[in-house]
Amino acid sequence: MVKLIRDFAAHPGVKQLGPGLVTGAADDDPSGIATYSQAGAQFGFNMLWTVVFTYPLMVGIQMVSARIGCITGRGLAANIKSVFPRSVLYGIVGLLLFANTINIAADIAAMGQAMRLLVGGSAHLYSVIFGLTCLVLQVFLRYERYVGYLKWLTLALLSYVAVVFTTHVPWAEAVRQLAFPTLALDRDTILTIAAVFGTTISPYLFFWQAAQEMEDLRAHSARTGGGGVVLPHAQQVARQHLRRIRWDTYLGMGFSNAIAFFIILSAAVTLHRAGITNIETSAQAAEALRPLGGPVTFLLFSLGIMGTGMLAVPVLAGSAAYAVTESFDWKTGLDMRVHEAKEFYAIIAFATVGGVLLNFTSLDPIRALLWSADINCVIAVPIMAVMLRLGTDPAVMGPFAIRSRLRNLGWVATALMGMTAGAMFVAM
């Protein structure tokens, strides 16, 4: 078995998976798990359609961000700065930093609570340990090794696939309600759909995937004697990168939404059927599953919360750091050491430690989760519009400006997110 896993990891096709896979997996963070658990607990199988519906939209917009990072060799903030007024840049980056810090607080709190459920003790102490571990790994590990660890952490999400197979699923009923959901268009339904959309299509994922494409180019340049300097692509080389991005993004987002599907499904067949329809945190979902699904289901769900948190917290902190440092032309990148990019790592520390400290204030982590979800849903719309403007601009993308099919898919995703945000405000 060990040899099989090692051979699988060494396969050239698997080695090419990176930014798309890690970005997609980071989308299923503890906050996302809580959202999907609530959707399944409250509406049963009737919310399964949401993660199927958002898949092409998520692929389209993430592919735009990845292409921008790959073709320009710069992150999103640097590209926004080159085209748009500073007021647009600072407004977007400020909201991103705020939302990410709040999201980190909610994720770290969920990880601490999950550990307390498993072994007892202080959830606050475990939160500090998790937060500091994420920070130390991000600061002191070299980029290529760090990304390798993040790839392995994506396997933690498979625990939610295993959860489904520890319980009885009426597949015929699930498929029927997936295809023909029965939903009343009331306040709770609208808010839940908005939460799922906002959790699935989140701004921090745009910044992270673009930045990781840039980091991969730097790493490749360093390995091939370019000293880490990103040079303009030759046509054939660029096409090879874009093909890899396409499949990486298809698979990464597919993995993300498949896990979300299984989380909703597991909550539907356990919590919803038992009449438990109000789940506010991922740890609460795990605790509720203990008497319903048995100890194995509870263990898998809890371990998944901690594993996904260890994956998502660095992505949240890192995406904020890329955005802020690019805005001020500071040195940026996980491939640099601390003394080479002090400001970059200071932002990572600020976001991570800030998230930990928020758990020691009177801030309600549930309210914090709702704030971050609301902010993400709102700021995703202008960021997506800005990305599409950049991606279609030949002055930015040269001959690799996105074409009509991807452009149209991106605008459809932007319009739907805008309508979702509007409906959310009306419902609230």
XYZ file of C-alpha atoms in Angstrom:
428
model
C 0.000 0.000 0.000
C 2.815 2.436 0.898
C 4.547 1.666 -2.413
C 1.286 2.209 -4.282
C 0.784 5.628 -2.679
C 4.427 6.577 -3.342
C 4.166 5.551 -6.981
C 0.907 7.453 -7.342
C 2.452 10.611 -5.853
C 5.456 10.306 -8.171
C 3.316 10.012 -11.315
C 4.021 12.971 -13.668
C 0.321 13.765 -14.004
C -0.106 13.953 -10.229
C 3.014 16.094 -9.857
C 1.487 18.650 -12.233
C -1.492 19.079 -9.935
C -0.882 21.965 -7.593
C -2.517 25.407 -7.394
C -5.913 24.183 -8.627
C -6.001 21.154 -6.341
C -4.849 23.016 -3.215
C -7.148 25.979 -3.936
C -10.170 23.730 -4.407
C -9.451 21.732 -1.269
C -8.915 24.906 0.801
C -12.431 25.978 -0.176
C -13.805 23.179 2.041
C -12.503 24.777 5.236
C -14.191 24.328 8.641
C -16.406 27.351 7.928
C -17.443 25.786 4.637
C -18.074 22.460 6.374
C -20.434 24.260 8.767
C -22.282 25.875 5.850
C -22.658 22.599 3.955
C -23.665 20.747 7.137
C -26.364 23.335 7.828
C -27.626 23.050 4.230
C -27.939 19.270 4.549
C -29.374 19.358 8.060
C -32.027 21.965 7.252
C -33.034 20.984 3.714
C -31.921 17.365 3.359
C -31.172 16.288 -0.221
C -32.833 19.407 -1.619
C -29.604 21.438 -1.423
C -27.389 18.960 -3.289
C -28.041 20.784 -6.574
C -26.191 23.885 -5.377
C -22.718 22.317 -5.480
C -23.422 20.750 -8.871
C -24.705 24.054 -10.254
C -21.735 26.090 -8.967
C -19.092 23.728 -10.359
C -18.807 25.199 -13.883
C -19.044 28.729 -12.478
C -16.255 28.012 -10.014
C -14.095 26.416 -12.719
C -14.579 29.382 -15.034
C -13.665 32.121 -12.581
C -10.752 30.198 -11.022
C -9.375 29.508 -14.483
C -9.413 33.249 -15.202
C -7.427 34.002 -12.026
C -4.953 31.185 -12.739
C -4.384 32.361 -16.315
C -3.749 35.924 -15.135
C -1.132 34.736 -12.635
C 0.519 32.402 -15.135
C 0.666 34.700 -18.158
C 1.639 37.913 -16.340
C 3.880 36.324 -13.699
C 2.200 38.581 -11.122
C -0.569 38.181 -8.578
C -4.040 39.691 -8.825
C -3.330 42.737 -6.678
C -0.295 43.692 -8.782
C -2.386 43.423 -11.946
C -5.276 45.392 -10.445
C -2.810 48.089 -9.404
C -1.488 48.413 -12.960
C -4.927 49.034 -14.504
C -7.347 50.394 -11.885
C -7.292 53.411 -9.532
C -5.694 52.983 -6.113
C -9.088 53.455 -4.458
C -10.369 50.279 -6.161
C -7.232 48.354 -5.184
C -7.173 49.450 -1.535
C -10.919 48.914 -1.089
C -10.737 45.333 -2.401
C -7.559 44.439 -0.507
C -8.798 45.967 2.760
C -12.042 44.007 2.644
C -10.137 40.845 1.722
C -7.767 41.213 4.703
C -10.685 41.834 7.077
C -12.772 38.929 5.755
C -9.815 36.525 5.773
C -8.850 37.369 9.363
C -12.429 36.801 10.528
C -12.562 33.560 8.535
C -9.285 32.389 10.102
C -10.766 33.065 13.554
C -13.823 30.938 12.762
C -11.719 28.114 11.291
C -9.249 28.011 14.172
C -12.109 28.029 16.685
C -13.688 25.051 14.882
C -10.381 23.155 14.896
C -9.962 23.737 18.618
C -13.510 22.611 19.328
C -13.045 19.474 17.197
C -9.893 18.537 19.113
C -11.683 19.117 22.425
C -14.473 16.772 21.316
C -11.925 14.060 20.556
C -9.567 14.265 23.532
C -11.062 16.750 26.005
C -9.211 19.750 27.390
C -9.278 23.418 26.438
C -10.521 24.412 22.993
C -8.729 27.759 23.360
C -5.403 26.045 24.018
C -5.826 23.823 20.965
C -6.737 26.884 18.896
C -3.450 28.543 19.857
C -1.498 25.379 19.013
C -3.178 25.012 15.620
C -2.685 28.681 14.787
C 1.003 28.722 15.736
C 1.631 25.451 13.874
C 0.138 26.879 10.679
C 2.215 30.042 11.086
C 5.515 28.251 11.750
C 5.091 25.902 8.791
C 4.241 28.760 6.450
C 7.148 30.923 7.578
C 9.965 28.416 7.856
C 9.295 25.790 5.164
C 10.574 26.341 1.633
C 7.849 26.824 -0.953
C 8.114 23.519 -2.820
C 8.147 21.412 0.347
C 5.331 23.457 1.855
C 3.110 23.009 -1.217
C 3.888 19.286 -1.116
C 2.511 19.134 2.421
C -0.585 21.086 1.368
C -1.205 18.548 -1.410
C -1.117 15.696 1.103
C -3.462 17.576 3.449
C -6.102 17.527 0.714
C -6.484 13.812 1.499
C -8.093 14.816 4.812
C -11.194 15.726 2.807
C -11.674 12.082 1.838
C -12.898 11.504 5.382
C -16.198 13.073 4.294
C -16.514 10.558 1.499
C -15.904 7.809 4.052
C -18.602 9.268 6.348
C -21.260 8.635 3.708
C -20.258 4.983 3.423
C -20.573 4.458 7.177
C -24.302 5.269 6.967
C -27.232 4.080 4.872
C -28.007 6.415 1.944
C -31.292 6.104 -0.001
C -29.590 6.852 -3.307
C -32.746 6.829 -5.419
C -34.323 9.509 -3.234
C -31.095 11.531 -3.168
C -30.761 11.498 -6.959
C -34.437 12.413 -7.400
C -34.177 15.440 -5.086
C -30.856 16.420 -6.668
C -32.562 16.618 -10.063
C -35.927 17.938 -8.836
C -35.486 19.730 -5.483
C -38.605 20.833 -3.622
C -37.834 24.186 -2.061
C -39.979 27.093 -0.916
C -38.437 30.405 -1.979
C -38.467 31.874 1.520
C -35.905 33.714 3.639
C -34.143 30.610 4.986
C -33.817 29.068 1.529
C -32.398 32.249 -0.014
C -29.901 32.760 2.808
C -28.746 29.147 2.637
C -28.272 29.279 -1.137
C -26.370 32.561 -0.751
C -24.192 30.998 1.954
C -23.355 27.999 -0.245
C -22.587 30.226 -3.245
C -20.470 32.591 -1.123
C -18.615 29.697 0.485
C -17.951 27.983 -2.837
C -16.882 31.052 -4.848
C -14.701 33.019 -2.401
C -12.351 35.947 -3.181
C -9.393 34.529 -1.259
C -9.331 31.599 -3.691
C -8.883 33.994 -6.632
C -5.865 35.678 -5.049
C -4.325 32.402 -3.881
C -4.491 30.535 -7.183
C -3.099 33.475 -9.184
C -0.273 33.845 -6.672
C 0.538 30.135 -6.725
C 0.794 30.144 -10.508
C 3.273 32.998 -10.105
C 5.175 31.037 -7.424
C 5.354 27.970 -9.674
C 6.879 30.081 -12.436
C 9.468 31.456 -10.018
C 10.315 27.981 -8.763
C 10.678 26.695 -12.330
C 12.901 29.649 -13.225
C 15.098 29.009 -10.176
C 15.461 25.307 -11.083
C 16.366 26.068 -14.697
C 18.964 28.713 -13.948
C 16.763 31.782 -14.312
C 17.428 32.911 -10.760
C 13.724 33.047 -9.932
C 13.076 35.804 -12.481
C 9.836 35.281 -14.416
C 10.370 35.973 -18.120
C 7.699 36.370 -20.832
C 6.456 33.044 -22.167
C 7.213 31.651 -25.567
C 3.951 30.759 -27.328
C 4.408 26.990 -27.043
C 5.506 27.124 -23.399
C 2.519 29.291 -22.491
C 0.130 26.890 -24.182
C 1.610 24.009 -22.187
C 1.081 25.958 -18.960
C -2.496 26.796 -19.924
C -3.289 23.147 -20.689
C -1.936 22.152 -17.280
C -3.949 24.949 -15.635
C -7.116 23.781 -17.347
C -6.901 20.201 -16.070
C -5.581 21.236 -12.657
C -8.533 23.597 -12.224
C -11.120 21.125 -13.529
C -9.878 18.451 -11.114
C -9.272 20.775 -8.161
C -12.697 22.404 -8.296
C -14.317 19.035 -9.023
C -12.656 17.605 -5.916
C -13.823 20.599 -3.871
C -17.441 20.394 -4.954
C -17.540 16.602 -4.701
C -16.492 16.874 -1.037
C -19.117 19.589 -0.462
C -21.659 17.227 -2.043
C -20.714 14.443 0.368
C -20.859 16.768 3.397
C -24.392 17.879 2.481
C -25.325 14.258 1.795
C -23.940 12.995 5.117
C -25.766 15.735 7.056
C -28.986 14.965 5.162
C -28.981 11.222 5.924
C -28.068 11.683 9.580
C -28.960 15.087 11.054
C -31.940 15.981 8.834
C -33.529 12.544 9.203
C -33.124 12.774 12.984
C -34.867 16.163 13.050
C -31.698 18.131 13.816
C -32.065 21.102 11.464
C -29.972 23.846 13.059
C -26.178 23.454 12.819
C -24.055 26.535 13.443
C -20.498 25.150 13.517
C -18.652 22.209 12.010
C -17.778 20.995 15.519
C -21.474 21.041 16.435
C -22.149 18.926 13.339
C -19.503 16.419 14.435
C -20.929 16.256 17.964
C -24.460 15.754 16.657
C -23.250 12.922 14.429
C -21.815 10.914 17.352
C -25.072 9.314 18.546
C -26.518 9.106 15.014
C -23.682 7.776 12.882
C -21.625 6.069 15.553
C -18.041 6.618 16.762
C -16.403 6.006 13.366
C -18.526 8.640 11.638
C -17.852 11.096 14.470
C -14.100 10.424 14.342
C -13.879 10.864 10.564
C -15.880 14.096 10.630
C -13.771 15.562 13.469
C -10.447 14.615 11.889
C -11.632 16.163 8.634
C -12.293 19.485 10.394
C -8.742 19.631 11.740
C -7.127 18.481 8.497
C -9.000 20.967 6.341
C -8.291 23.733 8.831
C -4.553 23.050 8.600
C -4.920 23.401 4.834
C -7.251 26.423 4.742
C -5.695 28.725 7.379
C -2.384 29.094 5.476
C -4.314 29.749 2.244
C -6.406 32.453 3.916
C -3.378 34.123 5.518
C -1.219 33.698 2.424
C -3.778 35.143 0.003
C -4.121 38.225 2.209
C -0.327 38.603 2.374
C 0.045 38.398 -1.417
C -2.682 41.012 -1.905
C -1.325 43.514 0.638
C 2.360 43.277 -0.290
C 1.682 43.510 -4.032
C -0.383 46.638 -3.385
C 2.648 48.413 -1.899
C 5.345 46.879 -4.134
C 6.877 44.991 -1.211
C 8.730 41.758 -1.792
C 6.338 38.859 -1.783
C 6.400 35.085 -1.991
C 6.595 31.863 -0.029
C 9.760 31.059 -1.968
C 11.570 33.841 -0.055
C 13.058 33.645 3.412
C 11.792 35.802 6.259
C 14.598 38.385 6.032
C 14.004 38.723 2.282
C 10.250 39.439 2.533
C 9.648 40.782 6.039
C 6.413 42.568 5.196
C 4.949 39.505 3.468
C 5.491 37.260 6.464
C 4.373 40.030 8.828
C 0.975 40.088 7.100
C 0.747 36.280 7.385
C 1.553 36.564 11.103
C -0.928 39.426 11.546
C -3.793 37.517 9.916
C -3.039 34.208 11.677
C -2.309 35.592 15.153
C -5.181 38.048 14.777
C -7.500 35.149 14.029
C -6.268 33.298 17.121
C -6.669 36.344 19.360
C -10.217 36.984 18.175
C -11.140 33.692 19.840
C -10.211 35.232 23.214
C -12.504 38.240 22.785
C -16.261 38.558 23.162
C -16.633 38.087 19.412
C -19.147 35.347 18.681
C -17.446 32.911 16.262
C -20.822 32.135 14.675
C -21.437 35.821 14.023
C -17.863 36.086 12.748
C -18.521 33.260 10.321
C -21.654 34.994 9.044
C -19.792 38.286 8.653
C -17.012 36.697 6.631
C -19.515 34.817 4.439
C -21.521 37.992 3.815
C -18.400 40.014 2.995
C -17.071 37.295 0.691
C -20.383 37.116 -1.150
C -20.447 40.895 -1.649
C -16.809 41.583 -2.572
C -16.635 38.551 -4.862
C -18.775 40.398 -7.420
C -16.523 43.438 -8.070
C -13.381 41.277 -7.873
C -14.775 38.879 -10.473
C -15.660 41.829 -12.733
C -12.157 43.253 -12.300
C -10.579 39.867 -13.079
C -12.597 39.520 -16.265
C -11.574 43.026 -17.300
C -7.919 42.064 -16.772
C -8.257 38.668 -18.420
C -9.752 40.103 -21.608
C -7.263 42.982 -21.922
C -4.571 42.304 -24.573
C -2.398 44.929 -22.879
C -2.304 42.659 -19.801
C -2.562 39.187 -21.332
C -1.019 39.721 -24.772
C -2.087 37.038 -27.249
C -3.450 34.901 -24.368
C -6.407 37.109 -23.478
C -9.346 34.890 -22.554
C -11.740 34.062 -25.381
C -15.481 34.233 -25.690
C -16.453 30.902 -24.071
C -14.475 31.461 -20.860
C -15.321 35.173 -20.869
C -19.050 34.467 -21.155
C -18.911 31.823 -18.425
C -17.104 34.303 -16.186
C -19.722 36.995 -16.729
C -22.547 34.522 -16.095
C -20.866 33.563 -12.798
C -20.448 37.249 -11.900
C -24.071 38.057 -12.706
C -25.359 35.101 -10.678
C -23.185 36.061 -7.707
C -24.492 39.620 -7.983
C -28.104 38.423 -7.976
C -27.325 36.117 -5.052
C -25.818 38.988 -3.042
C -28.824 41.169 -3.868
C -31.280 38.451 -2.858
C -29.334 37.934 0.371
C -29.685 41.616 1.308
C -33.407 41.570 0.539
C -33.905 38.398 2.581
C -31.944 39.818 5.523
